[in-house]
Amino acid sequence: MEDQMQIIPLILIAFVENAFKHGIVSDADHPVKIDLQVQHDLMIFEVWNLKSAQNKDNTGGIGLSNVKRRLELLYEGRYELLIDETISTYYCKLALHL
């Protein structure tokens, strides 16, 4: 079990949750895309989705703020987080050195 790599619990859930909460999930031509790859000591996690025109809640992004804070506390200098949001799409990429 020594060669198993672990990340802090639930760190990826906020990204997936946001894709389903704020995205369009019923468009078969443009499905939510979730990709997770691990190569050597690098984990790359990506989520892409179309955005709904309706804002489904007004929490102000607390989930992502918490994720960013946890990443900074536990993986300082060992992660890169890219969030690219347009009028119609949302994309995030988390690269984490394990």
PDB file of N, CA and C in Angstrom:
ATOM      1  N   MET A   1       0.801  -1.204   0.000  1.00  0.00           N
ATOM      2  CA  MET A   1       0.000   0.000   0.000  1.00  0.00           C
ATOM      3  C   MET A   1       0.848   1.275   0.000  1.00  0.00           C
ATOM      4  N   GLU A   2       2.151   1.146   0.112  1.00  0.00           N
ATOM      5  CA  GLU A   2       3.011   2.326   0.141  1.00  0.00           C
ATOM      6  C   GLU A   2       2.918   3.168  -1.117  1.00  0.00           C
ATOM      7  N   ASP A   3       2.680   2.538  -2.264  1.00  0.00           N
ATOM      8  CA  ASP A   3       2.685   3.274  -3.516  1.00  0.00           C
ATOM      9  C   ASP A   3       1.343   3.935  -3.818  1.00  0.00           C
ATOM     10  N   GLN A   4       0.357   3.813  -2.934  1.00  0.00           N
ATOM     11  CA  GLN A   4      -0.921   4.472  -3.148  1.00  0.00           C
ATOM     12  C   GLN A   4      -0.792   5.953  -2.827  1.00  0.00           C
ATOM     13  N   MET A   5      -1.359   6.775  -3.705  1.00  0.00           N
ATOM     14  CA  MET A   5      -1.337   8.214  -3.485  1.00  0.00           C
ATOM     15  C   MET A   5      -2.704   8.644  -2.985  1.00  0.00           C
ATOM     16  N   GLN A   6      -2.716   9.581  -2.067  1.00  0.00           N
ATOM     17  CA  GLN A   6      -3.970  10.041  -1.492  1.00  0.00           C
ATOM     18  C   GLN A   6      -4.037  11.554  -1.552  1.00  0.00           C
ATOM     19  N   ILE A   7      -5.275  12.041  -1.615  1.00  0.00           N
ATOM     20  CA  ILE A   7      -5.519  13.476  -1.523  1.00  0.00           C
ATOM     21  C   ILE A   7      -6.463  13.698  -0.344  1.00  0.00           C
ATOM     22  N   ILE A   8      -6.578  14.945   0.076  1.00  0.00           N
ATOM     23  CA  ILE A   8      -7.463  15.225   1.197  1.00  0.00           C
ATOM     24  C   ILE A   8      -8.906  14.910   0.796  1.00  0.00           C
ATOM     25  N   PRO A   9      -9.696  14.418   1.732  1.00  0.00           N
ATOM     26  CA  PRO A   9     -11.068  14.006   1.423  1.00  0.00           C
ATOM     27  C   PRO A   9     -11.919  15.141   0.861  1.00  0.00           C
ATOM     28  N   LEU A  10     -12.709  14.807  -0.119  1.00  0.00           N
ATOM     29  CA  LEU A  10     -13.753  15.664  -0.684  1.00  0.00           C
ATOM     30  C   LEU A  10     -13.248  16.901  -1.418  1.00  0.00           C
ATOM     31  N   ILE A  11     -11.980  17.006  -1.703  1.00  0.00           N
ATOM     32  CA  ILE A  11     -11.449  18.215  -2.340  1.00  0.00           C
ATOM     33  C   ILE A  11     -11.980  18.400  -3.766  1.00  0.00           C
ATOM     34  N   LEU A  12     -12.342  17.321  -4.445  1.00  0.00           N
ATOM     35  CA  LEU A  12     -12.809  17.414  -5.830  1.00  0.00           C
ATOM     36  C   LEU A  12     -14.324  17.566  -5.938  1.00  0.00           C
ATOM     37  N   ILE A  13     -15.032  17.290  -4.861  1.00  0.00           N
ATOM     38  CA  ILE A  13     -16.494  17.279  -4.885  1.00  0.00           C
ATOM     39  C   ILE A  13     -17.080  18.631  -5.278  1.00  0.00           C
ATOM     40  N   ALA A  14     -16.531  19.726  -4.798  1.00  0.00           N
ATOM     41  CA  ALA A  14     -17.096  21.049  -5.087  1.00  0.00           C
ATOM     42  C   ALA A  14     -17.131  21.330  -6.584  1.00  0.00           C
ATOM     43  N   PHE A  15     -16.109  20.904  -7.310  1.00  0.00           N
ATOM     44  CA  PHE A  15     -16.072  21.139  -8.753  1.00  0.00           C
ATOM     45  C   PHE A  15     -17.157  20.347  -9.473  1.00  0.00           C
ATOM     46  N   VAL A  16     -17.321  19.095  -9.086  1.00  0.00           N
ATOM     47  CA  VAL A  16     -18.347  18.238  -9.692  1.00  0.00           C
ATOM     48  C   VAL A  16     -19.735  18.741  -9.301  1.00  0.00           C
ATOM     49  N   GLU A  17     -19.898  19.078  -8.046  1.00  0.00           N
ATOM     50  CA  GLU A  17     -21.182  19.587  -7.568  1.00  0.00           C
ATOM     51  C   GLU A  17     -21.592  20.844  -8.333  1.00  0.00           C
ATOM     52  N   ASN A  18     -20.659  21.764  -8.529  1.00  0.00           N
ATOM     53  CA  ASN A  18     -20.964  22.994  -9.265  1.00  0.00           C
ATOM     54  C   ASN A  18     -21.357  22.720 -10.708  1.00  0.00           C
ATOM     55  N   ALA A  19     -20.720  21.734 -11.337  1.00  0.00           N
ATOM     56  CA  ALA A  19     -21.062  21.397 -12.723  1.00  0.00           C
ATOM     57  C   ALA A  19     -22.519  20.968 -12.829  1.00  0.00           C
ATOM     58  N   PHE A  20     -22.981  20.198 -11.850  1.00  0.00           N
ATOM     59  CA  PHE A  20     -24.359  19.723 -11.888  1.00  0.00           C
ATOM     60  C   PHE A  20     -25.342  20.751 -11.332  1.00  0.00           C
ATOM     61  N   LYS A  21     -24.894  21.569 -10.417  1.00  0.00           N
ATOM     62  CA  LYS A  21     -25.768  22.560  -9.800  1.00  0.00           C
ATOM     63  C   LYS A  21     -26.002  23.759 -10.716  1.00  0.00           C
ATOM     64  N   HIS A  22     -24.952  24.200 -11.405  1.00  0.00           N
ATOM     65  CA  HIS A  22     -25.036  25.415 -12.213  1.00  0.00           C
ATOM     66  C   HIS A  22     -24.957  25.148 -13.711  1.00  0.00           C
ATOM     67  N   GLY A  23     -24.762  23.913 -14.087  1.00  0.00           N
ATOM     68  CA  GLY A  23     -24.581  23.596 -15.494  1.00  0.00           C
ATOM     69  C   GLY A  23     -25.821  23.025 -16.150  1.00  0.00           C
ATOM     70  N   ILE A  24     -25.714  22.854 -17.454  1.00  0.00           N
ATOM     71  CA  ILE A  24     -26.760  22.209 -18.238  1.00  0.00           C
ATOM     72  C   ILE A  24     -26.362  20.745 -18.365  1.00  0.00           C
ATOM     73  N   VAL A  25     -27.116  19.875 -17.737  1.00  0.00           N
ATOM     74  CA  VAL A  25     -26.754  18.454 -17.730  1.00  0.00           C
ATOM     75  C   VAL A  25     -27.648  17.617 -18.640  1.00  0.00           C
ATOM     76  N   SER A  26     -28.650  18.231 -19.238  1.00  0.00           N
ATOM     77  CA  SER A  26     -29.594  17.482 -20.067  1.00  0.00           C
ATOM     78  C   SER A  26     -29.281  17.554 -21.557  1.00  0.00           C
ATOM     79  N   ASP A  27     -28.211  18.216 -21.943  1.00  0.00           N
ATOM     80  CA  ASP A  27     -27.838  18.347 -23.355  1.00  0.00           C
ATOM     81  C   ASP A  27     -26.897  17.211 -23.739  1.00  0.00           C
ATOM     82  N   ALA A  28     -27.426  16.215 -24.431  1.00  0.00           N
ATOM     83  CA  ALA A  28     -26.630  15.037 -24.804  1.00  0.00           C
ATOM     84  C   ALA A  28     -25.493  15.384 -25.760  1.00  0.00           C
ATOM     85  N   ASP A  29     -25.637  16.470 -26.508  1.00  0.00           N
ATOM     86  CA  ASP A  29     -24.577  16.878 -27.436  1.00  0.00           C
ATOM     87  C   ASP A  29     -23.417  17.578 -26.730  1.00  0.00           C
ATOM     88  N   HIS A  30     -23.663  18.079 -25.538  1.00  0.00           N
ATOM     89  CA  HIS A  30     -22.637  18.792 -24.762  1.00  0.00           C
ATOM     90  C   HIS A  30     -22.690  18.345 -23.305  1.00  0.00           C
ATOM     91  N   PRO A  31     -22.318  17.113 -23.038  1.00  0.00           N
ATOM     92  CA  PRO A  31     -22.412  16.608 -21.664  1.00  0.00           C
ATOM     93  C   PRO A  31     -21.353  17.235 -20.753  1.00  0.00           C
ATOM     94  N   VAL A  32     -21.605  17.155 -19.466  1.00  0.00           N
ATOM     95  CA  VAL A  32     -20.579  17.527 -18.491  1.00  0.00           C
ATOM     96  C   VAL A  32     -19.404  16.584 -18.710  1.00  0.00           C
ATOM     97  N   LYS A  33     -18.202  17.136 -18.747  1.00  0.00           N
ATOM     98  CA  LYS A  33     -17.006  16.310 -18.934  1.00  0.00           C
ATOM     99  C   LYS A  33     -16.155  16.379 -17.670  1.00  0.00           C
ATOM    100  N   ILE A  34     -15.825  15.216 -17.154  1.00  0.00           N
ATOM    101  CA  ILE A  34     -14.994  15.114 -15.957  1.00  0.00           C
ATOM    102  C   ILE A  34     -13.855  14.163 -16.274  1.00  0.00           C
ATOM    103  N   ASP A  35     -12.627  14.603 -16.048  1.00  0.00           N
ATOM    104  CA  ASP A  35     -11.466  13.775 -16.361  1.00  0.00           C
ATOM    105  C   ASP A  35     -10.492  13.817 -15.186  1.00  0.00           C
ATOM    106  N   LEU A  36      -9.993  12.657 -14.828  1.00  0.00           N
ATOM    107  CA  LEU A  36      -9.000  12.548 -13.760  1.00  0.00           C
ATOM    108  C   LEU A  36      -7.873  11.658 -14.255  1.00  0.00           C
ATOM    109  N   GLN A  37      -6.659  12.187 -14.205  1.00  0.00           N
ATOM    110  CA  GLN A  37      -5.483  11.426 -14.618  1.00  0.00           C
ATOM    111  C   GLN A  37      -4.406  11.556 -13.545  1.00  0.00           C
ATOM    112  N   VAL A  38      -3.695  10.478 -13.330  1.00  0.00           N
ATOM    113  CA  VAL A  38      -2.543  10.505 -12.433  1.00  0.00           C
ATOM    114  C   VAL A  38      -1.371   9.904 -13.184  1.00  0.00           C
ATOM    115  N   GLN A  39      -0.305  10.682 -13.284  1.00  0.00           N
ATOM    116  CA  GLN A  39       0.925  10.212 -13.918  1.00  0.00           C
ATOM    117  C   GLN A  39       2.073  10.536 -12.977  1.00  0.00           C
ATOM    118  N   HIS A  40       2.738   9.490 -12.543  1.00  0.00           N
ATOM    119  CA  HIS A  40       3.824   9.615 -11.568  1.00  0.00           C
ATOM    120  C   HIS A  40       3.284  10.285 -10.309  1.00  0.00           C
ATOM    121  N   ASP A  41       3.738  11.475  -9.990  1.00  0.00           N
ATOM    122  CA  ASP A  41       3.253  12.141  -8.776  1.00  0.00           C
ATOM    123  C   ASP A  41       2.383  13.356  -9.091  1.00  0.00           C
ATOM    124  N   LEU A  42       1.812  13.397 -10.299  1.00  0.00           N
ATOM    125  CA  LEU A  42       0.981  14.525 -10.715  1.00  0.00           C
ATOM    126  C   LEU A  42      -0.441  14.057 -10.999  1.00  0.00           C
ATOM    127  N   MET A  43      -1.397  14.651 -10.307  1.00  0.00           N
ATOM    128  CA  MET A  43      -2.805  14.390 -10.563  1.00  0.00           C
ATOM    129  C   MET A  43      -3.376  15.591 -11.306  1.00  0.00           C
ATOM    130  N   ILE A  44      -4.097  15.329 -12.390  1.00  0.00           N
ATOM    131  CA  ILE A  44      -4.762  16.389 -13.139  1.00  0.00           C
ATOM    132  C   ILE A  44      -6.251  16.069 -13.162  1.00  0.00           C
ATOM    133  N   PHE A  45      -7.042  17.014 -12.683  1.00  0.00           N
ATOM    134  CA  PHE A  45      -8.491  16.867 -12.606  1.00  0.00           C
ATOM    135  C   PHE A  45      -9.119  18.016 -13.380  1.00  0.00           C
ATOM    136  N   GLU A  46     -10.013  17.684 -14.326  1.00  0.00           N
ATOM    137  CA  GLU A  46     -10.651  18.704 -15.148  1.00  0.00           C
ATOM    138  C   GLU A  46     -12.161  18.500 -15.170  1.00  0.00           C
ATOM    139  N   VAL A  47     -12.883  19.613 -15.159  1.00  0.00           N
ATOM    140  CA  VAL A  47     -14.338  19.597 -15.295  1.00  0.00           C
ATOM    141  C   VAL A  47     -14.716  20.681 -16.295  1.00  0.00           C
ATOM    142  N   TRP A  48     -15.589  20.310 -17.233  1.00  0.00           N
ATOM    143  CA  TRP A  48     -16.085  21.259 -18.234  1.00  0.00           C
ATOM    144  C   TRP A  48     -17.586  21.084 -18.341  1.00  0.00           C
ATOM    145  N   ASN A  49     -18.306  22.199 -18.411  1.00  0.00           N
ATOM    146  CA  ASN A  49     -19.751  22.119 -18.618  1.00  0.00           C
ATOM    147  C   ASN A  49     -20.288  23.400 -19.233  1.00  0.00           C
ATOM    148  N   LEU A  50     -21.434  23.259 -19.890  1.00  0.00           N
ATOM    149  CA  LEU A  50     -22.185  24.427 -20.316  1.00  0.00           C
ATOM    150  C   LEU A  50     -22.851  25.016 -19.087  1.00  0.00           C
ATOM    151  N   LYS A  51     -22.991  26.337 -19.068  1.00  0.00           N
ATOM    152  CA  LYS A  51     -23.610  26.999 -17.926  1.00  0.00           C
ATOM    153  C   LYS A  51     -25.082  27.256 -18.192  1.00  0.00           C
ATOM    154  N   SER A  52     -25.869  27.119 -17.152  1.00  0.00           N
ATOM    155  CA  SER A  52     -27.280  27.450 -17.218  1.00  0.00           C
ATOM    156  C   SER A  52     -27.425  28.965 -17.164  1.00  0.00           C
ATOM    157  N   ALA A  53     -28.420  29.484 -17.875  1.00  0.00           N
ATOM    158  CA  ALA A  53     -28.671  30.924 -17.852  1.00  0.00           C
ATOM    159  C   ALA A  53     -29.263  31.356 -16.515  1.00  0.00           C
ATOM    160  N   GLN A  54     -29.857  30.414 -15.795  1.00  0.00           N
ATOM    161  CA  GLN A  54     -30.465  30.715 -14.499  1.00  0.00           C
ATOM    162  C   GLN A  54     -29.464  30.456 -13.384  1.00  0.00           C
ATOM    163  N   ASN A  55     -29.345  31.394 -12.480  1.00  0.00           N
ATOM    164  CA  ASN A  55     -28.515  31.186 -11.297  1.00  0.00           C
ATOM    165  C   ASN A  55     -29.347  30.403 -10.294  1.00  0.00           C
ATOM    166  N   LYS A  56     -28.916  29.196  -9.963  1.00  0.00           N
ATOM    167  CA  LYS A  56     -29.730  28.314  -9.132  1.00  0.00           C
ATOM    168  C   LYS A  56     -29.600  28.590  -7.642  1.00  0.00           C
ATOM    169  N   ASP A  57     -28.653  29.385  -7.247  1.00  0.00           N
ATOM    170  CA  ASP A  57     -28.581  29.798  -5.837  1.00  0.00           C
ATOM    171  C   ASP A  57     -27.644  30.974  -5.706  1.00  0.00           C
ATOM    172  N   ASN A  58     -27.732  31.639  -4.594  1.00  0.00           N
ATOM    173  CA  ASN A  58     -26.957  32.865  -4.391  1.00  0.00           C
ATOM    174  C   ASN A  58     -25.957  32.719  -3.256  1.00  0.00           C
ATOM    175  N   THR A  59     -25.282  31.586  -3.166  1.00  0.00           N
ATOM    176  CA  THR A  59     -24.349  31.370  -2.062  1.00  0.00           C
ATOM    177  C   THR A  59     -23.055  32.144  -2.228  1.00  0.00           C
ATOM    178  N   GLY A  60     -22.765  32.619  -3.419  1.00  0.00           N
ATOM    179  CA  GLY A  60     -21.572  33.420  -3.619  1.00  0.00           C
ATOM    180  C   GLY A  60     -20.291  32.630  -3.734  1.00  0.00           C
ATOM    181  N   GLY A  61     -20.366  31.383  -4.104  1.00  0.00           N
ATOM    182  CA  GLY A  61     -19.165  30.599  -4.349  1.00  0.00           C
ATOM    183  C   GLY A  61     -18.433  30.151  -3.104  1.00  0.00           C
ATOM    184  N   ILE A  62     -19.136  29.905  -2.033  1.00  0.00           N
ATOM    185  CA  ILE A  62     -18.505  29.480  -0.783  1.00  0.00           C
ATOM    186  C   ILE A  62     -17.743  28.175  -0.962  1.00  0.00           C
ATOM    187  N   GLY A  63     -18.311  27.246  -1.733  1.00  0.00           N
ATOM    188  CA  GLY A  63     -17.663  25.950  -1.952  1.00  0.00           C
ATOM    189  C   GLY A  63     -16.288  26.084  -2.571  1.00  0.00           C
ATOM    190  N   LEU A  64     -16.175  26.876  -3.626  1.00  0.00           N
ATOM    191  CA  LEU A  64     -14.877  27.055  -4.278  1.00  0.00           C
ATOM    192  C   LEU A  64     -13.913  27.851  -3.408  1.00  0.00           C
ATOM    193  N   SER A  65     -14.424  28.799  -2.656  1.00  0.00           N
ATOM    194  CA  SER A  65     -13.557  29.550  -1.738  1.00  0.00           C
ATOM    195  C   SER A  65     -12.950  28.621  -0.696  1.00  0.00           C
ATOM    196  N   ASN A  66     -13.764  27.715  -0.183  1.00  0.00           N
ATOM    197  CA  ASN A  66     -13.258  26.747   0.793  1.00  0.00           C
ATOM    198  C   ASN A  66     -12.222  25.820   0.174  1.00  0.00           C
ATOM    199  N   VAL A  67     -12.471  25.377  -1.056  1.00  0.00           N
ATOM    200  CA  VAL A  67     -11.506  24.507  -1.742  1.00  0.00           C
ATOM    201  C   VAL A  67     -10.181  25.235  -1.916  1.00  0.00           C
ATOM    202  N   LYS A  68     -10.235  26.475  -2.361  1.00  0.00           N
ATOM    203  CA  LYS A  68      -9.004  27.253  -2.562  1.00  0.00           C
ATOM    204  C   LYS A  68      -8.242  27.410  -1.248  1.00  0.00           C
ATOM    205  N   ARG A  69      -8.966  27.677  -0.173  1.00  0.00           N
ATOM    206  CA  ARG A  69      -8.324  27.837   1.134  1.00  0.00           C
ATOM    207  C   ARG A  69      -7.675  26.527   1.589  1.00  0.00           C
ATOM    208  N   ARG A  70      -8.380  25.410   1.408  1.00  0.00           N
ATOM    209  CA  ARG A  70      -7.830  24.106   1.798  1.00  0.00           C
ATOM    210  C   ARG A  70      -6.608  23.754   0.954  1.00  0.00           C
ATOM    211  N   LEU A  71      -6.671  24.044  -0.340  1.00  0.00           N
ATOM    212  CA  LEU A  71      -5.516  23.770  -1.199  1.00  0.00           C
ATOM    213  C   LEU A  71      -4.302  24.572  -0.739  1.00  0.00           C
ATOM    214  N   GLU A  72      -4.527  25.834  -0.424  1.00  0.00           N
ATOM    215  CA  GLU A  72      -3.417  26.688   0.001  1.00  0.00           C
ATOM    216  C   GLU A  72      -2.836  26.214   1.333  1.00  0.00           C
ATOM    217  N   LEU A  73      -3.681  25.784   2.235  1.00  0.00           N
ATOM    218  CA  LEU A  73      -3.207  25.312   3.537  1.00  0.00           C
ATOM    219  C   LEU A  73      -2.447  23.993   3.451  1.00  0.00           C
ATOM    220  N   LEU A  74      -2.947  23.072   2.638  1.00  0.00           N
ATOM    221  CA  LEU A  74      -2.402  21.715   2.636  1.00  0.00           C
ATOM    222  C   LEU A  74      -1.472  21.397   1.466  1.00  0.00           C
ATOM    223  N   TYR A  75      -1.551  22.184   0.390  1.00  0.00           N
ATOM    224  CA  TYR A  75      -0.735  21.897  -0.797  1.00  0.00           C
ATOM    225  C   TYR A  75      -0.005  23.149  -1.293  1.00  0.00           C
ATOM    226  N   GLU A  76       0.297  24.056  -0.406  1.00  0.00           N
ATOM    227  CA  GLU A  76       0.948  25.304  -0.801  1.00  0.00           C
ATOM    228  C   GLU A  76       2.176  25.027  -1.665  1.00  0.00           C
ATOM    229  N   GLY A  77       2.203  25.657  -2.838  1.00  0.00           N
ATOM    230  CA  GLY A  77       3.323  25.498  -3.758  1.00  0.00           C
ATOM    231  C   GLY A  77       3.311  24.199  -4.543  1.00  0.00           C
ATOM    232  N   ARG A  78       2.297  23.354  -4.317  1.00  0.00           N
ATOM    233  CA  ARG A  78       2.250  22.059  -5.006  1.00  0.00           C
ATOM    234  C   ARG A  78       0.985  21.886  -5.841  1.00  0.00           C
ATOM    235  N   TYR A  79       0.295  22.976  -6.121  1.00  0.00           N
ATOM    236  CA  TYR A  79      -0.914  22.858  -6.934  1.00  0.00           C
ATOM    237  C   TYR A  79      -1.047  24.057  -7.866  1.00  0.00           C
ATOM    238  N   GLU A  80      -1.798  23.844  -8.932  1.00  0.00           N
ATOM    239  CA  GLU A  80      -2.185  24.921  -9.835  1.00  0.00           C
ATOM    240  C   GLU A  80      -3.673  24.763 -10.080  1.00  0.00           C
ATOM    241  N   LEU A  81      -4.415  25.841  -9.920  1.00  0.00           N
ATOM    242  CA  LEU A  81      -5.852  25.823 -10.145  1.00  0.00           C
ATOM    243  C   LEU A  81      -6.186  26.855 -11.203  1.00  0.00           C
ATOM    244  N   LEU A  82      -6.782  26.391 -12.285  1.00  0.00           N
ATOM    245  CA  LEU A  82      -7.212  27.265 -13.371  1.00  0.00           C
ATOM    246  C   LEU A  82      -8.723  27.185 -13.454  1.00  0.00           C
ATOM    247  N   ILE A  83      -9.372  28.327 -13.392  1.00  0.00           N
ATOM    248  CA  ILE A  83     -10.818  28.393 -13.586  1.00  0.00           C
ATOM    249  C   ILE A  83     -11.067  29.374 -14.718  1.00  0.00           C
ATOM    250  N   ASP A  84     -11.706  28.886 -15.768  1.00  0.00           N
ATOM    251  CA  ASP A  84     -11.993  29.697 -16.950  1.00  0.00           C
ATOM    252  C   ASP A  84     -13.500  29.687 -17.163  1.00  0.00           C
ATOM    253  N   GLU A  85     -14.094  30.846 -17.021  1.00  0.00           N
ATOM    254  CA  GLU A  85     -15.540  30.954 -17.126  1.00  0.00           C
ATOM    255  C   GLU A  85     -15.893  31.959 -18.209  1.00  0.00           C
ATOM    256  N   THR A  86     -16.761  31.545 -19.125  1.00  0.00           N
ATOM    257  CA  THR A  86     -17.276  32.446 -20.149  1.00  0.00           C
ATOM    258  C   THR A  86     -18.776  32.606 -19.921  1.00  0.00           C
ATOM    259  N   ILE A  87     -19.426  33.303 -20.813  1.00  0.00           N
ATOM    260  CA  ILE A  87     -20.870  33.478 -20.696  1.00  0.00           C
ATOM    261  C   ILE A  87     -21.589  32.138 -20.739  1.00  0.00           C
ATOM    262  N   SER A  88     -21.073  31.201 -21.533  1.00  0.00           N
ATOM    263  CA  SER A  88     -21.800  29.941 -21.737  1.00  0.00           C
ATOM    264  C   SER A  88     -21.098  28.692 -21.201  1.00  0.00           C
ATOM    265  N   THR A  89     -19.827  28.793 -20.811  1.00  0.00           N
ATOM    266  CA  THR A  89     -19.111  27.590 -20.371  1.00  0.00           C
ATOM    267  C   THR A  89     -18.345  27.834 -19.072  1.00  0.00           C
ATOM    268  N   TYR A  90     -18.042  26.728 -18.434  1.00  0.00           N
ATOM    269  CA  TYR A  90     -17.239  26.750 -17.215  1.00  0.00           C
ATOM    270  C   TYR A  90     -16.224  25.620 -17.325  1.00  0.00           C
ATOM    271  N   TYR A  91     -14.961  25.934 -17.040  1.00  0.00           N
ATOM    272  CA  TYR A  91     -13.894  24.934 -17.104  1.00  0.00           C
ATOM    273  C   TYR A  91     -12.988  25.134 -15.901  1.00  0.00           C
ATOM    274  N   CYS A  92     -12.636  24.043 -15.263  1.00  0.00           N
ATOM    275  CA  CYS A  92     -11.631  24.138 -14.211  1.00  0.00           C
ATOM    276  C   CYS A  92     -10.638  22.996 -14.367  1.00  0.00           C
ATOM    277  N   LYS A  93      -9.418  23.301 -13.999  1.00  0.00           N
ATOM    278  CA  LYS A  93      -8.337  22.316 -14.052  1.00  0.00           C
ATOM    279  C   LYS A  93      -7.530  22.460 -12.770  1.00  0.00           C
ATOM    280  N   LEU A  94      -7.401  21.347 -12.071  1.00  0.00           N
ATOM    281  CA  LEU A  94      -6.587  21.305 -10.865  1.00  0.00           C
ATOM    282  C   LEU A  94      -5.436  20.345 -11.113  1.00  0.00           C
ATOM    283  N   ALA A  95      -4.224  20.862 -11.047  1.00  0.00           N
ATOM    284  CA  ALA A  95      -3.021  20.030 -11.137  1.00  0.00           C
ATOM    285  C   ALA A  95      -2.424  19.999  -9.737  1.00  0.00           C
ATOM    286  N   LEU A  96      -2.242  18.791  -9.229  1.00  0.00           N
ATOM    287  CA  LEU A  96      -1.812  18.620  -7.850  1.00  0.00           C
ATOM    288  C   LEU A  96      -0.617  17.687  -7.801  1.00  0.00           C
ATOM    289  N   HIS A  97       0.497  18.186  -7.273  1.00  0.00           N
ATOM    290  CA  HIS A  97       1.689  17.359  -7.098  1.00  0.00           C
ATOM    291  C   HIS A  97       1.528  16.577  -5.804  1.00  0.00           C
ATOM    292  N   LEU A  98       1.468  15.281  -5.934  1.00  0.00           N
ATOM    293  CA  LEU A  98       1.198  14.410  -4.782  1.00  0.00           C
ATOM    294  C   LEU A  98       2.464  14.061  -4.027  1.00  0.00           C
TER     295      LEU A  98
END
